[in-house]
Structure formats: C-alpha cells, structure tokens
C-alpha cells in the first residue's frame, strides 16, 4: 500500500508511483491512498511519502494511523522530509525511515495508471546539481550531477486506448522535467532536440540556470513548446548573467511575459538588496516571482525571519504581492516598472498608499498573465482600490524548501 | 549526507552559519554542530534556538511525574478554594509550573470530535486554529500575562484553560526567539496554575468544568455542553435535576441537551462513519428537541428513524440544522412532507410558505400568541417572576372566553 499524506501538492507522488511500478514488476498488487483511509485489501507493506519539512504533521498522522490499523505490517517512510530530518521522522513511529532515492525503483517509469486523471509525464533527465546554493535541498539530497540521460522519449507515458481492449487512460500531453539544473547535464542538446521533435508542452519545472543560457540554448528553448521559462535571480553577483539570459531569450523569440525569475528573499539578502533585484528584473522586462526562504530544518512554515529582515518588512512584501502584484508575481507592467524606478528605497517601492475611494491605476486593469503552466489567471479590479483575486495560482514550489 | 553538502573540497568548518548566513561569533551566533544527519552540518546558536527548527540535540526528554501534595513545592503553595456547588469546595494549590511541562487535554470538548489523533502537537494546532484563540493571544500579549489562572490536575494535564496554555507556548517561543522586543527572552516560560488535589473526585472535576463552560461566561458550543451534561448524568449517575441545580440551568434545557445528545449517539450507531462526521448531526437533534411539536412527533420510534434518514447520506434531505426549525410546519402538511421525502427541503418549504401566505395577519398573530402561551406552560416560573404577565394573561382569558361564547351563541342561532 502506498500512502500520500494529506499535504498540499499539485503533483502526483512520483516516488510512490515508481515504487508501485517496481512492485507490479515483481508481481505484487498495489493500492495508492491519500491521507487516512481504509484500503481495499490488507497490505503486507506500507510506504508513506513526505514532502516539505514543515508539512510533517500530516505525515506523522498517516504513519500513526496505519501503524494502529496494521500493527504487524512494516511501515516505511521516505521522501524529502524523511531524508532531511530522519531523526524527527523516526518519531512518527515508522518502522523504517528511508533517506534519499530508492535505487531499485529509480529506473522504473512511474505507474501513472494509479493517477488516471493526471496528464503530464514527470521525469528527471539528470539528478543533482553543479551548484551548491545554501538555501536549496538538492545538494544535500542528491549531491553532484548524476544519472544523466541521453534520451527521455521512453519516459513519456503512452496511455491506453480502447482499441487495446484495456481502458481509456489518457495519453500524456505534457512533459514536466524536475531536473534541478538541466543545463548542467552535458547531454542537454539531445534532450532539447527530442523535446522539440515531440512537440509536447514542456515545463522545466525547477528553472534554468541563467548562467548557462547561451544563444544556442535560447534558440533551442524558443523552438520547444513552453508556456513559461523560469530562471532565478538569487543574488546580485549573477545579475549580469540573468540580464543576458533574459535578453537572449527575448531575441530568440520568447515573450518577455513568459520569462519568470524566482527571486529569493529573507535569506542572506536584505530588503535593499531584494528591492534592487526586483527593480532590475522589471527593467529587464521579466516577471519577478518573490520566493520567501524557509530553512531546511523548519517545522513550521513562514516563521523564520532572517537576521537582516524584520517581520514587518516581510509582511510589506506579502501585501504588495497581493495588491500590486499579479498572482503573487510582479509583472513588468509599465506602471509597476515606473513605481519601482521612482522609489528611493525598499519601503517606497513596496509600501502601499491608502487608495480608498480612488480609481485603481491603469496597469492593474484586466490583465491576463500566463505564468503557470498554461493556467490563465485573471486579475479583476475592484472599485475602491486594490485587486480582488478571483483566481490565483501558486508557482511550483514543491521541490524547493522555499516560498510562501 | 550532510558532510558532503556544504563543503565539497573543504575540510574545515565554515565561518558562517549554513542556515542564516550570519558570521559565527562567541555570542548569539556561536557555532553549533556538527550534525551528521541533518541538512546543515553547522549552524549558529540563533538559528538553533528557534523553537520551530529541528536539530537532533534539541529533543528534550522531560521527565514528568505526578506531583503529590507531599512534594515540597506543592505543600508550601497557598490554597485557593474552588467552589463546585453551594458549600462544596475543592482546595486547589496555587503553583508555578513551566508552560512546556503542562500537558494539553485531548479530551477537551472544544476539540475532541475534531482531532485526528491525541498527539500533543495536533491538540495544540487545533486549539490554535479555534475561533477566538488568536484574540486571546493578543490579549495576553498586550497585558503581559493571564488574568485567570488555568486549572491543572496533579499530572499537570489541563482541566480548564487549554487555549491559554497554547497562547503562552506561542508567546514563550516568540520571546525566546527575540521576536517580542517588549519582553525578555524568558518571558512566558512559566505559568501560575491552580492544581487540583490528587484525590479529586472526577465528578467534581466535570462539575467544575461544566460550571465554566455550560452555564458560565465562557460558553462552549452546544455540542460540547450537551456532551458534558450527558457525561455527568451517565458517568457520575447524577439526576438531571441535580445537574440543573448544580449548573443553575432550567431542567428543560438540561433535558433538551441530554435527549439531543442521546439521539445523536443513536444516530451514530445507525449511521456510523469512520471520520466521526455523525457527531456533528447534533445540531439537527438539538433543533428537533427544542420544539415541543417535533419532540412529540419523534416519540413515535418510526418518526425518529425517518428523521434520522432525512439527515443522513451523501445528499441529505435536510442539509443544515436550521432547516429543522421549519420541519414542524412541513410534517403538518402531508403534501409538503411528501415533497420533503421526494424532492428535498426547498420544495417542501415552498409548499408551506405558499399555504401560510394565505393566512391573514390576525391568524398569524393568534398563532404567535398561541406559541407564546405554549412556552409559558413549559416554564410557569416565568409567570411567578413577572406579575404583569399574569395580568395580561387574565385579560386574554376574558376576551377568549367572550369570543368563544359569542361564536357558540352565533352558531346556535
């Protein structure tokens, strides 16, 4: 039995689906459940997955529940939280805490039959990363680049058709690469060519390393069906590389509204540094998506305030994202760029004036912005000032220990 | 794993905290580590002290034991009498205990039907999310302490004041993290509590809690109140009359709550679900037993079963408790009741509304008067308290007698 605890996630549990494939290959039957429920059959093994460290409570709840339900059955706990904080995970009562990848399952295609409503093939063309960013869990979990693939075609779920006499499970129409730094994979050209040839909607979910974006990379990206291109502007030092990457992408034909830059804050930066990075990105014509740093040992989300920030300053950013931002991001609308260019400091840029009774500025009216894998979110102005978010989206944060 | 993380090619410890990036020093940012199993091999004291950050050496093994009255601390503590009923008091000790040593009660009626488990952190989480807890937190933060002392048993488990302890824990964490500039790091670490003696009768504990939350100023939700009353009658064999007088509540109210909770338990046996959703059907039964007409209706077992069916299933015919308030009118009208069974509440209520719209306003006033009289017959003490009411009743009687005699005379003619 495979258990996905009741934490928030937009993606199916990839690790569990691979374990499912491994067990089916061995001739076992498999059942996937979410949260605490009663399985159809008594299992002889229970696997529980985990995600962020701060989402540990539903994990403990699930382990305790299944230990109570099946006291004699071994319960294994794995996933990101279990790998990062194994001592804490052990307190859940799991019989076995697994750290890192499960080598014997890693090579299997995830068993998407268990999630028939899901329409995207998730894969890794490589593991690990050539960088060692302190805020990221990847160097801790996966280390240096490994498991480099030359081809990913065979990892796309073919689906089923009625003609096969089986069922009508969907053929996947999207490719989601969870590579932490695909451009650090020496085989990236072959992978990009394949993606172009496949013509499927592609999402480099963890972003591209702006320092490795060359003219050749930008041209190849422009040929792939991508709804959003993600980069990151983590500190001033990589500013020139980020600027150049954005320019190259635009020259190659990628719309600037499709270029999103994750911008970390509340880490080793300070409000002034953050303000300058946001301003840079807006001037370069990219969408800035602030990501609040969360320590890798945190058991409670959004509690950490770094020594160079105050809670009040963090709240100012959060409010600005809600009110003058769009779906949590700052798009390079003329009015917003102007506001940031005129601002003398962080507070002037992010603090909001009392607009009650006044008309909202033009740049806040009815804008469509395509920032999240094709999801169109619509901002609607509300008379009397401010934005009313009828639909908002959360960018993909599942893999990083970041964000809010 | 952690040893490879930060230091590829490096052999010496880092000069900055791997979590917050602060330079190590001999003060707040002195180095801690190495940690072989965590994501950060070395961190600073400032990060380590954050209550929400986990490091293996932070696990505290607090040895807890039942504190007896022979313990020096407790024996010297002043006694405060807690009144249970007239003349009966519990001699509680006023003690100061570390907030983190106090255990929250998973049987707290506020949360016992919501909790997925009895784990301390789950209990704390649920209580923190309870309506009003954040206001209480702000009050305590503003005033710097508690105005009312929590009550604990001799095992340091909270009997009364769970939310206050949760707020103090949060404040204590924030103070020690330096997030509350107006308070010292050690603020909110201890709390003054009233500790019940070890041999306190559980019945007295339940009575004490009921006095606070059933008839007192901090009322629980009706479900929690009813459960407490049900326990007092069933567990401690108290008569309903005794419960009523102990809590200074009317016997009718006790009766309604008891019967409604009992019916909810019956419903739970018939329509059990693993998630415990059945208990929240209490509000339906509460509305049912509050209405004399419906109370009489469900005295027939068949009707009670039918009512349970109306509120059960994925799409129940009665989907919110307040709809029961209109059930009386629906059961009086066969056509409306049939619609309730076949189409649901909205359609049935529509039939009743159309019918009632035909009544003239005098009929409506008379109906209201009739209902008021019915209320008075249920609680005649109201009359004795208010002579004006008696006078009005006398006038009504005279006029009703006259009208009826005239009507009869006219009919005879």
Coordinates of N, CA and C in Angstrom, one line a residue, chain B residues 152-311:
Chain B
X152 N -5.1 22.8 36.6 CA -4.5 21.6 36.1 C -4.7 20.5 37.1
X153 N -4.5 19.2 36.7 CA -4.6 18.2 37.7 C -3.2 17.9 38.2
X154 N -3.1 16.9 39.1 CA -1.8 16.6 39.7 C -0.8 16.0 38.7
X155 N -1.3 15.6 37.5 CA -0.3 15.1 36.4 C 0.1 16.2 35.5
X156 N -0.3 17.4 35.8 CA 0.0 18.7 35.1 C -0.8 18.7 33.7
X157 N -1.9 17.9 33.7 CA -2.8 18.0 32.5 C -3.8 19.1 32.7
X158 N -4.1 19.8 31.7 CA -5.0 20.9 31.8 C -6.4 20.4 32.0
X159 N -7.1 21.0 33.0 CA -8.5 20.7 33.3 C -9.3 21.8 32.6
X160 N -8.8 23.0 32.8 CA -9.5 24.2 32.3 C -8.5 25.3 31.9
X161 N -8.5 25.7 30.7 CA -7.6 26.7 30.2 C -6.6 26.3 29.2
X162 N -7.0 25.3 28.3 CA -6.2 24.8 27.3 C -5.7 25.9 26.3
X163 N -6.6 26.7 25.9 CA -6.2 27.7 24.9 C -5.2 28.7 25.5
X164 N -5.4 29.0 26.8 CA -4.4 29.9 27.4 C -3.0 29.4 27.4
X165 N -2.9 28.1 27.6 CA -1.6 27.4 27.6 C -1.0 27.5 26.2
X166 N -1.9 27.2 25.2 CA -1.4 27.3 23.8 C -0.9 28.7 23.5
X167 N -1.6 29.7 23.9 CA -1.2 31.1 23.7 C 0.2 31.3 24.4
X168 N 0.3 30.9 25.6 CA 1.5 31.1 26.4 C 2.7 30.4 25.7
X169 N 2.4 29.2 25.2 CA 3.5 28.5 24.5 C 4.0 29.3 23.3
X170 N 3.1 29.8 22.5 CA 3.4 30.6 21.3 C 4.2 31.9 21.7
X171 N 3.7 32.5 22.7 CA 4.4 33.7 23.2 C 5.8 33.4 23.7
X172 N 5.9 32.3 24.5 CA 7.2 31.9 25.0 C 8.2 31.6 23.9
X173 N 7.7 31.0 22.9 CA 8.6 30.7 21.7 C 9.1 32.0 21.1
X174 N 8.1 32.9 20.9 CA 8.4 34.1 20.2 C 9.4 35.0 21.1
X175 N 9.1 35.0 22.4 CA 10.0 35.7 23.3 C 11.4 35.2 23.2
X176 N 11.6 33.9 23.2 CA 12.9 33.3 23.3 C 13.6 33.4 21.9
X177 N 12.8 33.6 20.8 CA 13.4 33.9 19.5 C 13.7 35.3 19.3
X178 N 13.4 36.1 20.3 CA 13.7 37.6 20.2 C 12.7 38.3 19.3
X179 N 11.5 37.7 19.1 CA 10.5 38.3 18.2 C 9.6 39.3 19.0
X180 N 9.7 39.3 20.3 CA 8.9 40.2 21.1 C 9.8 41.2 21.8
X181 N 10.1 42.3 21.1 CA 11.1 43.2 21.7 C 10.7 43.8 23.1
X182 N 9.4 43.8 23.4 CA 9.0 44.3 24.7 C 9.2 43.3 25.9
X183 N 9.5 42.1 25.5 CA 9.6 41.1 26.6 C 11.0 40.5 26.6
X184 N 11.4 40.0 27.8 CA 12.7 39.3 27.9 C 12.6 37.9 27.2
X185 N 13.8 37.3 27.0 CA 13.8 36.0 26.4 C 13.1 34.9 27.3
X186 N 13.1 35.2 28.6 CA 12.5 34.2 29.5 C 11.0 34.4 29.8
X187 N 10.5 35.5 29.1 CA 9.0 35.8 29.4 C 8.2 34.6 29.0
X188 N 7.1 34.4 29.6 CA 6.1 33.4 29.3 C 6.6 32.0 29.4
X189 N 7.7 31.8 30.2 CA 8.2 30.4 30.3 C 7.5 29.6 31.4
X190 N 6.9 30.4 32.4 CA 6.2 29.7 33.5 C 4.8 30.3 33.6
X191 N 4.0 29.5 34.2 CA 2.6 30.0 34.4 C 2.1 29.6 35.8
X192 N 1.3 30.5 36.3 CA 0.7 30.2 37.6 C -0.6 29.4 37.4
X193 N -0.7 28.3 38.0 CA -1.9 27.5 37.8 C -2.6 27.1 39.1
X194 N -3.8 26.7 39.0 CA -4.5 26.1 40.2 C -4.4 24.6 40.1
X195 N -3.7 23.9 41.0 CA -3.6 22.5 40.8 C -4.6 21.8 41.8
X196 N -5.3 20.9 41.1 CA -6.3 20.1 41.9 C -5.6 19.0 42.7
X197 N -6.1 18.7 43.9 CA -5.5 17.6 44.7 C -5.6 16.3 43.9
X198 N -4.7 15.4 44.2 CA -4.6 14.1 43.5 C -5.9 13.3 43.7
X199 N -6.6 13.5 44.8 CA -7.7 12.6 45.1 C -9.1 13.3 44.7
X200 N -9.0 14.3 43.9 CA -10.2 15.0 43.5 C -11.2 14.0 42.8
X201 N -12.4 14.0 43.2 CA -13.4 13.2 42.5 C -13.6 13.6 41.1
X202 N -13.5 12.7 40.1 CA -13.7 13.1 38.7 C -15.1 13.8 38.5
X203 N -16.1 13.4 39.3 CA -17.4 14.0 39.2 C -17.3 15.5 39.5
X204 N -16.5 15.9 40.5 CA -16.3 17.3 40.9 C -15.5 18.0 39.8
X205 N -14.6 17.3 39.1 CA -13.8 18.0 38.0 C -14.8 18.3 36.9
X206 N -15.7 17.3 36.6 CA -16.6 17.5 35.5 C -17.6 18.7 35.8
X207 N -18.0 18.7 37.1 CA -18.9 19.8 37.5 C -18.2 21.2 37.4
X208 N -17.0 21.2 37.8 CA -16.2 22.4 37.8 C -16.1 22.9 36.3
X209 N -15.8 22.0 35.4 CA -15.6 22.4 34.0 C -17.0 22.8 33.5
X210 N -18.0 22.1 33.8 CA -19.4 22.5 33.3 C -19.8 23.9 33.8
X211 N -19.4 24.2 35.0 CA -19.8 25.5 35.6 C -19.1 26.6 34.8
X212 N -17.9 26.3 34.3 CA -17.2 27.3 33.5 C -17.8 27.5 32.1
X213 N -18.1 26.3 31.5 CA -18.4 26.3 30.0 C -19.8 26.0 29.6
X214 N -20.6 25.5 30.6 CA -22.0 25.2 30.2 C -22.9 26.4 30.7
X215 N -22.7 26.7 31.9 CA -23.5 27.8 32.4 C -22.7 29.1 32.7
X216 N -21.4 29.0 32.6 CA -20.5 30.1 32.9 C -20.4 31.1 31.8
X217 N -19.4 32.0 31.9 CA -19.3 33.1 31.0 C -18.6 32.7 29.7
X218 N -17.8 31.6 29.7 CA -17.1 31.1 28.5 C -17.8 29.9 28.0
X219 N -18.9 30.2 27.3 CA -19.8 29.0 26.9 C -19.1 28.3 25.7
X220 N -19.2 26.9 25.8 CA -18.8 26.1 24.7 C -19.9 26.1 23.7
X221 N -19.6 25.4 22.6 CA -20.6 25.2 21.6 C -21.7 24.2 22.2
X222 N -22.9 24.3 21.7 CA -23.9 23.4 22.3 C -23.6 21.9 22.3
X223 N -22.9 21.4 21.3 CA -22.5 20.0 21.3 C -21.6 19.7 22.5
X224 N -20.6 20.5 22.7 CA -19.7 20.3 23.9 C -20.4 20.4 25.2
X225 N -21.3 21.3 25.3 CA -22.1 21.5 26.5 C -23.0 20.2 26.7
X226 N -23.6 19.8 25.7 CA -24.5 18.6 25.8 C -23.7 17.4 26.2
X227 N -22.5 17.2 25.6 CA -21.7 16.1 25.9 C -21.3 16.1 27.4
X228 N -21.0 17.3 27.9 CA -20.6 17.4 29.3 C -21.8 17.0 30.2
X229 N -23.0 17.5 29.8 CA -24.2 17.1 30.6 C -24.5 15.6 30.6
X230 N -24.3 15.1 29.4 CA -24.6 13.7 29.2 C -23.6 12.8 30.0
X231 N -22.3 13.3 30.1 CA -21.3 12.6 30.9 C -21.7 12.6 32.4
X232 N -22.2 13.8 32.8 CA -22.5 14.0 34.2 C -23.6 13.1 34.6
X233 N -24.6 12.9 33.7 CA -25.7 12.0 34.1 C -25.3 10.6 34.0
X234 N -24.6 10.2 32.9 CA -24.3 8.8 32.7 C -23.1 8.3 33.5
X235 N -22.0 9.1 33.5 CA -20.8 8.6 34.1 C -20.9 8.7 35.7
X236 N -21.5 9.8 36.1 CA -21.5 10.1 37.5 C -22.9 9.8 38.2
X237 N -23.8 9.3 37.4 CA -25.1 8.9 37.9 C -25.8 10.1 38.6
X238 N -25.6 11.3 38.1 CA -26.3 12.4 38.7 C -27.7 12.5 38.0
X239 N -28.7 12.9 38.8 CA -30.0 13.1 38.2 C -30.0 14.4 37.4
X240 N -30.9 14.4 36.4 CA -30.9 15.6 35.6 C -31.3 16.9 36.4
X241 N -32.1 16.6 37.4 CA -32.5 17.7 38.3 C -31.2 18.3 39.0
X242 N -30.4 17.3 39.5 CA -29.2 17.7 40.2 C -28.3 18.5 39.3
X243 N -28.1 18.0 38.1 CA -27.3 18.7 37.1 C -27.8 20.1 36.9
X244 N -29.1 20.2 36.8 CA -29.7 21.5 36.5 C -29.5 22.5 37.7
X245 N -29.6 21.9 38.9 CA -29.4 22.9 40.1 C -27.9 23.2 40.2
X246 N -27.1 22.2 40.0 CA -25.6 22.5 40.1 C -25.1 23.5 39.1
X247 N -25.8 23.5 38.0 CA -25.3 24.5 36.9 C -26.2 25.7 36.8
X248 N -27.2 25.8 37.7 CA -28.2 26.9 37.7 C -28.8 27.1 36.3
X249 N -29.2 25.9 35.8 CA -29.9 26.0 34.5 C -31.3 25.4 34.6
X250 N -32.2 25.7 33.7 CA -33.5 25.2 33.8 C -33.5 23.7 33.5
X251 N -34.4 22.9 34.2 CA -34.4 21.5 33.9 C -34.7 21.2 32.4
X252 N -35.5 22.1 31.8 CA -35.9 21.9 30.4 C -34.7 21.9 29.5
X253 N -33.8 22.8 29.8 CA -32.6 23.0 29.0 C -31.7 21.7 29.1
X254 N -31.6 21.3 30.3 CA -30.8 20.1 30.6 C -31.4 18.9 29.8
X255 N -32.8 18.8 29.9 CA -33.5 17.7 29.3 C -33.2 17.7 27.8
X256 N -33.4 18.9 27.2 CA -33.2 19.0 25.7 C -31.8 18.6 25.3
X257 N -30.8 19.1 26.0 CA -29.4 18.8 25.7 C -29.2 17.3 25.8
X258 N -29.7 16.7 26.9 CA -29.4 15.3 27.2 C -30.1 14.5 26.1
X259 N -31.4 14.7 25.8 CA -32.1 13.9 24.8 C -31.5 14.1 23.5
X260 N -31.1 15.3 23.1 CA -30.5 15.6 21.8 C -29.2 14.8 21.7
X261 N -28.4 14.8 22.7 CA -27.1 14.1 22.6 C -27.3 12.6 22.6
X262 N -28.3 12.1 23.3 CA -28.6 10.7 23.3 C -29.0 10.3 21.9
X263 N -29.9 11.1 21.3 CA -30.4 10.8 20.0 C -29.2 10.8 19.0
X264 N -28.3 11.7 19.2 CA -27.1 11.8 18.3 C -26.3 10.5 18.4
X265 N -26.1 10.0 19.6 CA -25.4 8.7 19.8 C -26.1 7.6 19.1
X266 N -27.4 7.6 19.2 CA -28.2 6.5 18.5 C -28.0 6.6 17.0
X267 N -28.0 7.9 16.5 CA -27.8 8.1 15.1 C -26.4 7.6 14.7
X268 N -25.4 7.9 15.6 CA -24.0 7.4 15.3 C -24.0 5.9 15.2
X269 N -24.8 5.2 16.0 CA -24.8 3.7 15.9 C -25.4 3.2 14.6
X270 N -26.4 3.9 14.2 CA -27.1 3.5 13.0 C -26.4 3.9 11.7
X271 N -25.9 5.1 11.7 CA -25.2 5.7 10.5 C -23.8 6.0 10.8
X272 N -23.0 5.0 11.3 CA -21.6 5.3 11.7 C -20.7 5.6 10.5
X273 N -19.8 6.5 10.7 CA -18.8 6.7 9.7 C -17.4 6.9 10.4
X274 N -16.4 6.4 9.7 CA -15.1 6.4 10.3 C -14.5 7.8 10.6
X275 N -14.9 8.8 9.9 CA -14.4 10.1 10.1 C -15.1 10.9 11.3
X276 N -16.1 10.2 11.9 CA -16.8 10.8 13.0 C -17.6 12.0 12.7
X277 N -18.1 12.0 11.4 CA -19.0 13.2 11.0 C -20.3 13.1 11.7
X278 N -20.7 11.9 12.1 CA -22.0 11.7 12.7 C -22.3 12.6 13.9
X279 N -21.2 12.9 14.6 CA -21.4 13.6 15.9 C -21.9 15.1 15.6
X280 N -21.5 15.5 14.4 CA -21.9 16.9 14.1 C -23.4 17.0 13.6
X281 N -24.1 15.9 13.6 CA -25.5 15.9 13.4 C -26.2 16.4 14.7
X282 N -25.5 16.6 15.7 CA -26.1 17.0 17.0 C -27.0 18.2 16.8
X283 N -26.5 19.2 16.0 CA -27.3 20.4 15.8 C -28.7 20.1 15.3
X284 N -28.9 19.1 14.5 CA -30.2 18.7 14.0 C -31.1 18.3 15.1
X285 N -30.5 17.4 16.0 CA -31.3 16.8 17.1 C -31.6 17.9 18.1
X286 N -30.6 18.8 18.3 CA -30.8 19.9 19.2 C -32.0 20.8 18.8
X287 N -32.1 21.1 17.5 CA -33.2 21.9 17.0 C -34.5 21.1 17.1
X288 N -34.4 19.8 16.9 CA -35.6 18.9 17.0 C -36.2 18.9 18.4
X289 N -35.3 18.7 19.4 CA -35.8 18.6 20.8 C -36.2 19.9 21.4
X290 N -35.7 21.0 20.8 CA -36.1 22.3 21.3 C -37.6 22.6 21.0
X291 N -38.1 21.9 20.0 CA -39.5 22.2 19.6 C -40.5 21.2 20.1
X292 N -41.4 21.6 21.0 CA -42.4 20.6 21.6 C -43.1 19.8 20.6
X293 N -43.5 20.4 19.5 CA -44.3 19.7 18.5 C -43.4 18.6 17.9
X294 N -42.2 18.9 17.6 CA -41.3 17.9 17.0 C -40.9 16.8 18.0
X295 N -40.8 17.2 19.3 CA -40.4 16.3 20.3 C -41.5 15.2 20.4
X296 N -42.8 15.7 20.4 CA -43.9 14.8 20.4 C -43.9 13.9 19.2
X297 N -43.6 14.5 18.1 CA -43.6 13.7 16.8 C -42.6 12.5 16.9
X298 N -41.4 12.8 17.4 CA -40.4 11.7 17.4 C -40.5 10.7 18.5
X299 N -41.5 11.0 19.4 CA -41.8 10.0 20.4 C -42.2 8.6 19.8
X300 N -42.8 8.7 18.6 CA -43.1 7.5 17.8 C -41.7 7.1 17.2
X301 N -41.3 5.9 17.5 CA -39.9 5.5 17.1 C -39.8 5.5 15.5
X302 N -40.9 5.2 14.8 CA -40.8 5.2 13.4 C -40.5 6.6 12.8
X303 N -41.0 7.6 13.5 CA -40.7 9.0 13.1 C -39.3 9.4 13.3
X304 N -38.8 8.9 14.5 CA -37.4 9.2 14.8 C -36.4 8.5 13.7
X305 N -36.8 7.3 13.3 CA -36.0 6.7 12.3 C -36.1 7.5 11.0
X306 N -37.3 7.9 10.7 CA -37.5 8.7 9.4 C -36.7 10.0 9.5
X307 N -36.7 10.6 10.7 CA -35.9 11.8 10.8 C -34.4 11.6 10.6
X308 N -33.9 10.5 11.2 CA -32.5 10.1 11.0 C -32.2 9.9 9.5
X309 N -33.1 9.3 8.8 CA -32.9 9.1 7.4 C -32.8 10.4 6.6
X310 N -33.7 11.3 7.1 CA -33.7 12.6 6.4 C -32.4 13.4 6.5
X311 N -31.6 13.1 7.6 CA -30.4 13.9 7.8 C -29.2 13.1 7.5

